[in-house]
GROMACS .gro file of N, CA, C and O in nm:
model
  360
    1UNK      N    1  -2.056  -1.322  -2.338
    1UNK     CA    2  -2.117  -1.382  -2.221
    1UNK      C    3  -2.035  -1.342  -2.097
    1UNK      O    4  -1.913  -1.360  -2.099
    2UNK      N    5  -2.085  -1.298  -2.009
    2UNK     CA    6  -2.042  -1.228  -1.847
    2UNK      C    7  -2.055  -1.306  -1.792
    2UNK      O    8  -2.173  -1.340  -1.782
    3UNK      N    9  -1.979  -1.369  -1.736
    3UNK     CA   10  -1.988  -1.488  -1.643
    3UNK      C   11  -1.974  -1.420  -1.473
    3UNK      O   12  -2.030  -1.468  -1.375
    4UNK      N   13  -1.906  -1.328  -1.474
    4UNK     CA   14  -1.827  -1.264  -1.360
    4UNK      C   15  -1.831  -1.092  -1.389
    4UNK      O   16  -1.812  -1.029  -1.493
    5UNK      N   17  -1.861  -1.051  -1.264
    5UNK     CA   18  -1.921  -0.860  -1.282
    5UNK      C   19  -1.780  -0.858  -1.216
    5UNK      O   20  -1.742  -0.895  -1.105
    6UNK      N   21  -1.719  -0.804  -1.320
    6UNK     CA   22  -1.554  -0.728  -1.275
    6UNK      C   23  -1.584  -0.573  -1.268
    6UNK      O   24  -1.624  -0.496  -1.356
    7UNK      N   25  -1.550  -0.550  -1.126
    7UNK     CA   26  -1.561  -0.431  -1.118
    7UNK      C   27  -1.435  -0.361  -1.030
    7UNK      O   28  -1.381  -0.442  -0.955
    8UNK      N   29  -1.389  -0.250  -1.027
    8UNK     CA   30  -1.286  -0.227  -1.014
    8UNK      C   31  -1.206  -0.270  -0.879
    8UNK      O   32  -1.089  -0.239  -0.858
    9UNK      N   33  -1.281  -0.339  -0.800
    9UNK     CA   34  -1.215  -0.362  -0.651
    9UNK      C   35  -1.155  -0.490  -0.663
    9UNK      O   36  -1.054  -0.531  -0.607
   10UNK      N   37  -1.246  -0.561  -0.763
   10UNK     CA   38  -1.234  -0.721  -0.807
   10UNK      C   39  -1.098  -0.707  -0.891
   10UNK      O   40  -1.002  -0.781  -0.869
   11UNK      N   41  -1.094  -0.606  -0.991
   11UNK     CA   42  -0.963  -0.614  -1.091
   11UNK      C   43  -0.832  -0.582  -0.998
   11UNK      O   44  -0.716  -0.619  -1.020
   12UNK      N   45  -0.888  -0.490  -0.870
   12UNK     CA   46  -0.723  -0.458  -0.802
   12UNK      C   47  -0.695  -0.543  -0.745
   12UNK      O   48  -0.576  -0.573  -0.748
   13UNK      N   49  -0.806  -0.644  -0.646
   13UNK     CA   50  -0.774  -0.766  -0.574
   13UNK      C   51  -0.677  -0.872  -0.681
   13UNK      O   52  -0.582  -0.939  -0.641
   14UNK      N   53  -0.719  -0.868  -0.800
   14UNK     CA   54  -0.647  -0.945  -0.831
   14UNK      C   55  -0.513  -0.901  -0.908
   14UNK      O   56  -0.439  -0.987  -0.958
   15UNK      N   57  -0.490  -0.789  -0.914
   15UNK     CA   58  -0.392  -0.714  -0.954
   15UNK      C   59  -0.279  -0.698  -0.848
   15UNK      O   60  -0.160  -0.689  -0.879
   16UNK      N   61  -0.332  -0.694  -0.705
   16UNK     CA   62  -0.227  -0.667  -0.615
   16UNK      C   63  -0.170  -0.840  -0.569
   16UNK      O   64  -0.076  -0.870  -0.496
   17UNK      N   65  -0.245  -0.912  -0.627
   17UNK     CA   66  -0.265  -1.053  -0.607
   17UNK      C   67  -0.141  -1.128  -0.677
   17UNK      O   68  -0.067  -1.216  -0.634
   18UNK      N   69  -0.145  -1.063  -0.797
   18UNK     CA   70  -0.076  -1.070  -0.953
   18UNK      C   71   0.081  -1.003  -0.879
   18UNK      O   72   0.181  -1.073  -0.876
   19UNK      N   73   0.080  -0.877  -0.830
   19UNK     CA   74   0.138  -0.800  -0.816
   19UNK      C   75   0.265  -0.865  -0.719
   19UNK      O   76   0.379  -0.825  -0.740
   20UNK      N   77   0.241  -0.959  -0.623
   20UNK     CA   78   0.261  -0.987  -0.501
   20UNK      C   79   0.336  -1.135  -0.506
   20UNK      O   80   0.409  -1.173  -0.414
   21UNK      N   81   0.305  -1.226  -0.642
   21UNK     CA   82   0.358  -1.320  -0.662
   21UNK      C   83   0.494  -1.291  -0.787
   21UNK      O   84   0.581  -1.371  -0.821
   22UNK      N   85   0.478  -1.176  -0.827
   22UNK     CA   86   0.571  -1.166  -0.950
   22UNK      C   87   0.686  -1.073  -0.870
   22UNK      O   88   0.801  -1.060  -0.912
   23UNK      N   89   0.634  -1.008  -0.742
   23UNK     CA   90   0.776  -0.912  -0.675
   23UNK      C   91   0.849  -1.053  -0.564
   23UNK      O   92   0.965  -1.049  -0.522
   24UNK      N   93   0.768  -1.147  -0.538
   24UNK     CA   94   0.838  -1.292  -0.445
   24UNK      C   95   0.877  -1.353  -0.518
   24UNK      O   96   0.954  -1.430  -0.461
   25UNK      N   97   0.874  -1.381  -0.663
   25UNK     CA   98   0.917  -1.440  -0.761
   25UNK      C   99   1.074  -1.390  -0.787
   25UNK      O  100   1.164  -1.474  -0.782
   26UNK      N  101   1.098  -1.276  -0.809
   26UNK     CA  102   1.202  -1.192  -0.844
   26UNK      C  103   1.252  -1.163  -0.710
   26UNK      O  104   1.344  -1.082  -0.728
   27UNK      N  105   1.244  -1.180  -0.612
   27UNK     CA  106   1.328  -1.163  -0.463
   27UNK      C  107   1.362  -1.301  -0.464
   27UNK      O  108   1.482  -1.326  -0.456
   28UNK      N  109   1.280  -1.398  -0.473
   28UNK     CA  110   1.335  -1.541  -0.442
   28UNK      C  111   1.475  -1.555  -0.587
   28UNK      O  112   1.575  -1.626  -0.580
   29UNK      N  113   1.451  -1.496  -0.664
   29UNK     CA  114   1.577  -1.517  -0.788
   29UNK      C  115   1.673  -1.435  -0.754
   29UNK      O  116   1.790  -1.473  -0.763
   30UNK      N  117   1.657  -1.373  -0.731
   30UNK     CA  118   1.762  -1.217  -0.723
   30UNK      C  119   1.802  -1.266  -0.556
   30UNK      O  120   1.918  -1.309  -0.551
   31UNK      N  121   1.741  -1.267  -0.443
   31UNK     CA  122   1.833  -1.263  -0.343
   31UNK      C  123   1.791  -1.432  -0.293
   31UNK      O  124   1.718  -1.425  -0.194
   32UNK      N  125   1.810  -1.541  -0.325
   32UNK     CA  126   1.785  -1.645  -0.267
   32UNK      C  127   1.815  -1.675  -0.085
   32UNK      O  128   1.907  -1.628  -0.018
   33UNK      N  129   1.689  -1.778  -0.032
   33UNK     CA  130   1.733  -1.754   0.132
   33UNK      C  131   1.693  -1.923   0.160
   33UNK      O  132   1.643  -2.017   0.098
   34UNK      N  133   1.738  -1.900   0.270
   34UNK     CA  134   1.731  -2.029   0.302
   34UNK      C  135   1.624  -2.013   0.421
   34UNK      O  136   1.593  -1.914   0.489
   35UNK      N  137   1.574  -2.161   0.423
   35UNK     CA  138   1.434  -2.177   0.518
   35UNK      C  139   1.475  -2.158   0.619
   35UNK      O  140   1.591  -2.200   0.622
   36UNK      N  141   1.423  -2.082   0.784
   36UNK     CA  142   1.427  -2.041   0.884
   36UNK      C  143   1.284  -2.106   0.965
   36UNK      O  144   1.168  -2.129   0.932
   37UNK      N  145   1.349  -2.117   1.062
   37UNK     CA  146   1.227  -2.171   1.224
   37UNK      C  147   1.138  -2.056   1.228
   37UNK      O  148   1.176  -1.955   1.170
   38UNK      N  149   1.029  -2.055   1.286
   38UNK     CA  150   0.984  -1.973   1.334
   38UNK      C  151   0.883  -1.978   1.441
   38UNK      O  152   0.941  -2.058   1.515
   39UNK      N  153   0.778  -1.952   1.499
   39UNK     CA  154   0.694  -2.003   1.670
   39UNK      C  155   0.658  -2.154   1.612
   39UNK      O  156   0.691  -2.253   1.678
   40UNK      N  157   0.583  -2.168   1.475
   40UNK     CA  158   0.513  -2.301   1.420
   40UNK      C  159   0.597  -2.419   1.432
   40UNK      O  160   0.555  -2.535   1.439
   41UNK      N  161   0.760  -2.366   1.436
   41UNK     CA  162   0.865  -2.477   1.423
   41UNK      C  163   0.816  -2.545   1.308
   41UNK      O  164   0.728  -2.630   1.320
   42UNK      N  165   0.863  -2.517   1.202
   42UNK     CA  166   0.811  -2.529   1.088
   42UNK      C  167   0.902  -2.458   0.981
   42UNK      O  168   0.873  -2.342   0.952
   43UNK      N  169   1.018  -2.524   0.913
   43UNK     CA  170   1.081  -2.429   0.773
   43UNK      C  171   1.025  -2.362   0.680
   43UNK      O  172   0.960  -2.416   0.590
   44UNK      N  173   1.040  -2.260   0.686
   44UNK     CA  174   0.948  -2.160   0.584
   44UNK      C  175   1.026  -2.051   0.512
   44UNK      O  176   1.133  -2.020   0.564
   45UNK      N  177   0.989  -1.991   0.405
   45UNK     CA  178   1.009  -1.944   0.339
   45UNK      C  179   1.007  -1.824   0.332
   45UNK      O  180   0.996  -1.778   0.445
   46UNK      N  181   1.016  -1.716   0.225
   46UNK     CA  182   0.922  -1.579   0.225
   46UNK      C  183   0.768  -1.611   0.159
   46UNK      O  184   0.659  -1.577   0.205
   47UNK      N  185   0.804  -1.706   0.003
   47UNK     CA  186   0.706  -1.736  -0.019
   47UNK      C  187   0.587  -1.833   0.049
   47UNK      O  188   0.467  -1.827   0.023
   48UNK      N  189   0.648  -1.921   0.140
   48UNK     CA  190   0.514  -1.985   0.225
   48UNK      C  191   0.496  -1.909   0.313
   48UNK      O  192   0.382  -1.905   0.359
   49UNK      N  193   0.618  -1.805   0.383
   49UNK     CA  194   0.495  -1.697   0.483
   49UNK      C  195   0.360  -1.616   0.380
   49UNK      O  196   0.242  -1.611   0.414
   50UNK      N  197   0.433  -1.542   0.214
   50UNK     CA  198   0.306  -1.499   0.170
   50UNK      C  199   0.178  -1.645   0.134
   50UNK      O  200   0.067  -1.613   0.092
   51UNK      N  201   0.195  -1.724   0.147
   51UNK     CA  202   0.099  -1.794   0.127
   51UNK      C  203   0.018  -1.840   0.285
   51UNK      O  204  -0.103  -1.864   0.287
   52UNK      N  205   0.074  -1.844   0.369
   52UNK     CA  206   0.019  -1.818   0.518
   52UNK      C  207  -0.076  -1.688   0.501
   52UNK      O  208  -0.199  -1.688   0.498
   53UNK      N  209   0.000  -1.593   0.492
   53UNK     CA  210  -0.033  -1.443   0.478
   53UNK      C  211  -0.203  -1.445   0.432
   53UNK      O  212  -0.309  -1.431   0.493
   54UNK      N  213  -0.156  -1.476   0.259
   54UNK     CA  214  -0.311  -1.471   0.251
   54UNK      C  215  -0.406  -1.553   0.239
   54UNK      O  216  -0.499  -1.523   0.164
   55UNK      N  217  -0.405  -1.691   0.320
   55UNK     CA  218  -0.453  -1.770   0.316
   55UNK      C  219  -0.534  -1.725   0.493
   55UNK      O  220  -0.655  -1.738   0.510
   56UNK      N  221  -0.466  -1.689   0.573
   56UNK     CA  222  -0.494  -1.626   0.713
   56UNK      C  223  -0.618  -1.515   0.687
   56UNK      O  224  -0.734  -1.500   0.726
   57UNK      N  225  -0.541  -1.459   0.613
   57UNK     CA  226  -0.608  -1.285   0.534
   57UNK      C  227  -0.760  -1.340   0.510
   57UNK      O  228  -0.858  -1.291   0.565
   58UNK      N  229  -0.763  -1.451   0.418
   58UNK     CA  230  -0.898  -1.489   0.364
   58UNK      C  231  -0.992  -1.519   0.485
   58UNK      O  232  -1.104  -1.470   0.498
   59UNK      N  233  -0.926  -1.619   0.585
   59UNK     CA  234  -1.020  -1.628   0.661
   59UNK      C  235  -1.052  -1.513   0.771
   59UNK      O  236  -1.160  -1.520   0.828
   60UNK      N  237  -0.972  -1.419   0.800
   60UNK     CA  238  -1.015  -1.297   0.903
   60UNK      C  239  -1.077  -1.246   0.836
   60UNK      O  240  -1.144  -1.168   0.904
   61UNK      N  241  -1.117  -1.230   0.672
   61UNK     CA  242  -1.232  -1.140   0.601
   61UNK      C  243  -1.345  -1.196   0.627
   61UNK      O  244  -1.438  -1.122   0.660
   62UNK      N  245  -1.366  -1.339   0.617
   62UNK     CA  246  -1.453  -1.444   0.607
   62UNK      C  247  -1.510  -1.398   0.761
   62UNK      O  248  -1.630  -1.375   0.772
   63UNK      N  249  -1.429  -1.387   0.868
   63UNK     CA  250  -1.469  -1.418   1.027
   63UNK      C  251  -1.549  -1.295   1.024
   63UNK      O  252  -1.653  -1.285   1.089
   64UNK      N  253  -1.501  -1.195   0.944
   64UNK     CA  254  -1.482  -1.019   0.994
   64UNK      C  255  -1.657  -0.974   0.906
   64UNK      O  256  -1.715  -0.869   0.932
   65UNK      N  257  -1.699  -1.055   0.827
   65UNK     CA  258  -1.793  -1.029   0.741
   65UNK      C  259  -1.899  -1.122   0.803
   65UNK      O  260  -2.002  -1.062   0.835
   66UNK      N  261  -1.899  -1.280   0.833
   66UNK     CA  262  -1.973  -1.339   0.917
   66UNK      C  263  -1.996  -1.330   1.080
   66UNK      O  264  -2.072  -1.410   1.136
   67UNK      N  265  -1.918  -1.218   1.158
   67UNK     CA  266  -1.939  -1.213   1.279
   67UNK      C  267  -1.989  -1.075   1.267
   67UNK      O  268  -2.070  -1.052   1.358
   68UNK      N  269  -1.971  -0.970   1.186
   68UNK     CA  270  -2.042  -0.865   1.137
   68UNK      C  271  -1.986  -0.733   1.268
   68UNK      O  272  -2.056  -0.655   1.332
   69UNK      N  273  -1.822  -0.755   1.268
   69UNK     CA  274  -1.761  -0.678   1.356
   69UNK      C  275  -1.779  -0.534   1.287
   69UNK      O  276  -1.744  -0.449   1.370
   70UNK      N  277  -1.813  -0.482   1.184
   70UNK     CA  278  -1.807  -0.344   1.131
   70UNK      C  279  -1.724  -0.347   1.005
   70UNK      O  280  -1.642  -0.437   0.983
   71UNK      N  281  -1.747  -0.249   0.926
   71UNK     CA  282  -1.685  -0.217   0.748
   71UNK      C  283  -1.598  -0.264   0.768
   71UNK      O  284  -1.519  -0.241   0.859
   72UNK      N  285  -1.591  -0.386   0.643
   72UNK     CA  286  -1.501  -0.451   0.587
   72UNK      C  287  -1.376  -0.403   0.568
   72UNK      O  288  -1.281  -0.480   0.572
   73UNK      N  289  -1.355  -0.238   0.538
   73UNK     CA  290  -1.251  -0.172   0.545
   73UNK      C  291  -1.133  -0.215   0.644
   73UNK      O  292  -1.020  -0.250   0.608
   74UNK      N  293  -1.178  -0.207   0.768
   74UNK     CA  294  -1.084  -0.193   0.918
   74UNK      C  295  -1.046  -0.351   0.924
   74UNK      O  296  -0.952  -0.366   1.002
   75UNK      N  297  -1.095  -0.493   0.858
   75UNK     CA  298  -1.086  -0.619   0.858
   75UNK      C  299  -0.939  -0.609   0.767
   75UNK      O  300  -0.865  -0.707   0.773
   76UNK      N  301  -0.879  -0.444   0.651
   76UNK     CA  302  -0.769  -0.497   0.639
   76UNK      C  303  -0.655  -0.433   0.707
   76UNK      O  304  -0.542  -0.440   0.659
   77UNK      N  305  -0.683  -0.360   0.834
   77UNK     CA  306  -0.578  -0.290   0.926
   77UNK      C  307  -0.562  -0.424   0.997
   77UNK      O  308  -0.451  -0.457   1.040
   78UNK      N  309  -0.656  -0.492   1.009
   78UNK     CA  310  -0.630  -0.649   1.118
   78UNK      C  311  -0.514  -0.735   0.979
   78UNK      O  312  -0.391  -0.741   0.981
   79UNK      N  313  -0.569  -0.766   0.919
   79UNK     CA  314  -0.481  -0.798   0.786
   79UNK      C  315  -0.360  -0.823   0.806
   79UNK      O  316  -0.290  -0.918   0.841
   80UNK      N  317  -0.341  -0.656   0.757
   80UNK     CA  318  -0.183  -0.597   0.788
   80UNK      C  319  -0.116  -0.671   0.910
   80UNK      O  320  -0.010  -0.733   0.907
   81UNK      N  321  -0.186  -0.655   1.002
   81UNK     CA  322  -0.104  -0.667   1.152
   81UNK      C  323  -0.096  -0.820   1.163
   81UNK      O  324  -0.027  -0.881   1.244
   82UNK      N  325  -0.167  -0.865   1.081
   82UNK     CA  326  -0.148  -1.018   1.085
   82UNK      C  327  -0.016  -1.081   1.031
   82UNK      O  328   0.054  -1.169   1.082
   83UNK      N  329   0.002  -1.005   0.902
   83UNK     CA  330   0.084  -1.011   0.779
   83UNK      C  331   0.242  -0.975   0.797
   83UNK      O  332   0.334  -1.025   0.732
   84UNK      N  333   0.253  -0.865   0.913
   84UNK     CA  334   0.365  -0.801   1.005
   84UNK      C  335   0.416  -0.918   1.077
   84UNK      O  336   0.532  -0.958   1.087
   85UNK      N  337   0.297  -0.971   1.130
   85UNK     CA  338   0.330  -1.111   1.251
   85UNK      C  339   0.396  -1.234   1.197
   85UNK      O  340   0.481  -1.309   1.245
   86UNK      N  341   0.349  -1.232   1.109
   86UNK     CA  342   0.354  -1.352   1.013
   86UNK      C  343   0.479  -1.360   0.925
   86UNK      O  344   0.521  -1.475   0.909
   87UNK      N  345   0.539  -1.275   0.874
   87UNK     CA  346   0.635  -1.196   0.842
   87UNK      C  347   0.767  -1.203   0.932
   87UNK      O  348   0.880  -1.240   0.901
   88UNK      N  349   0.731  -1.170   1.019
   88UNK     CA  350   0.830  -1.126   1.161
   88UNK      C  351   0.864  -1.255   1.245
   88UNK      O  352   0.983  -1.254   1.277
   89UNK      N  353   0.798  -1.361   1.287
   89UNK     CA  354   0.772  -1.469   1.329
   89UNK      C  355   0.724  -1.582   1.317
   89UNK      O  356   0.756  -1.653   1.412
   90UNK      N  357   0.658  -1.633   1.242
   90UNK     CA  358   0.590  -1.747   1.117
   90UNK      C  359   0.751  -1.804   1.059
   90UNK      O  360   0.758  -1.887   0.968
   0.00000   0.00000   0.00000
């Protein structure tokens, strides 16, 4: 029974998904850090910036697909630059 059409974009999403919690997993063990300020004034992490990251990510796909700005593609160069920001200052 197919509950779900896995097709190869679906298996990498969740592969880089997979991918992304097991390399923050092993940085948070291997080099431990301590929480830092950032614009939100707010202690954060590496791992709650990646959870900002793609929790942000979800909704600029969501905005980028319901405001119908053009191929979904270029919604992940905005992504990125979000993810840089977020990263850098978050």
């Amino acid at each position: 029974m197919a509950w779900m059409a896995w097709t190869w974009p679906t298996a990498a999403f969740f592969a880089v998904i997979a991918t992304l919690l097991i390399t923050f997993t092993v940085l948070a063990i291997r080099f431990p850090e301590t929480p830092r300020k950032g614009i939100l004034q707010i202690e954060t992490t590496r791992g709650d910036r990646l959870f900002i990251t793609l929790l942000g990510s979800a909704f600029l796909n969501l905005a980028w697909l319901g405001l119908g700005f053009g191929p979904q593609p270029y919604a992940l160069i905005v992504c990125f630059i979000y993810a840089l920001a977020v990263f850098r200052w978050v």
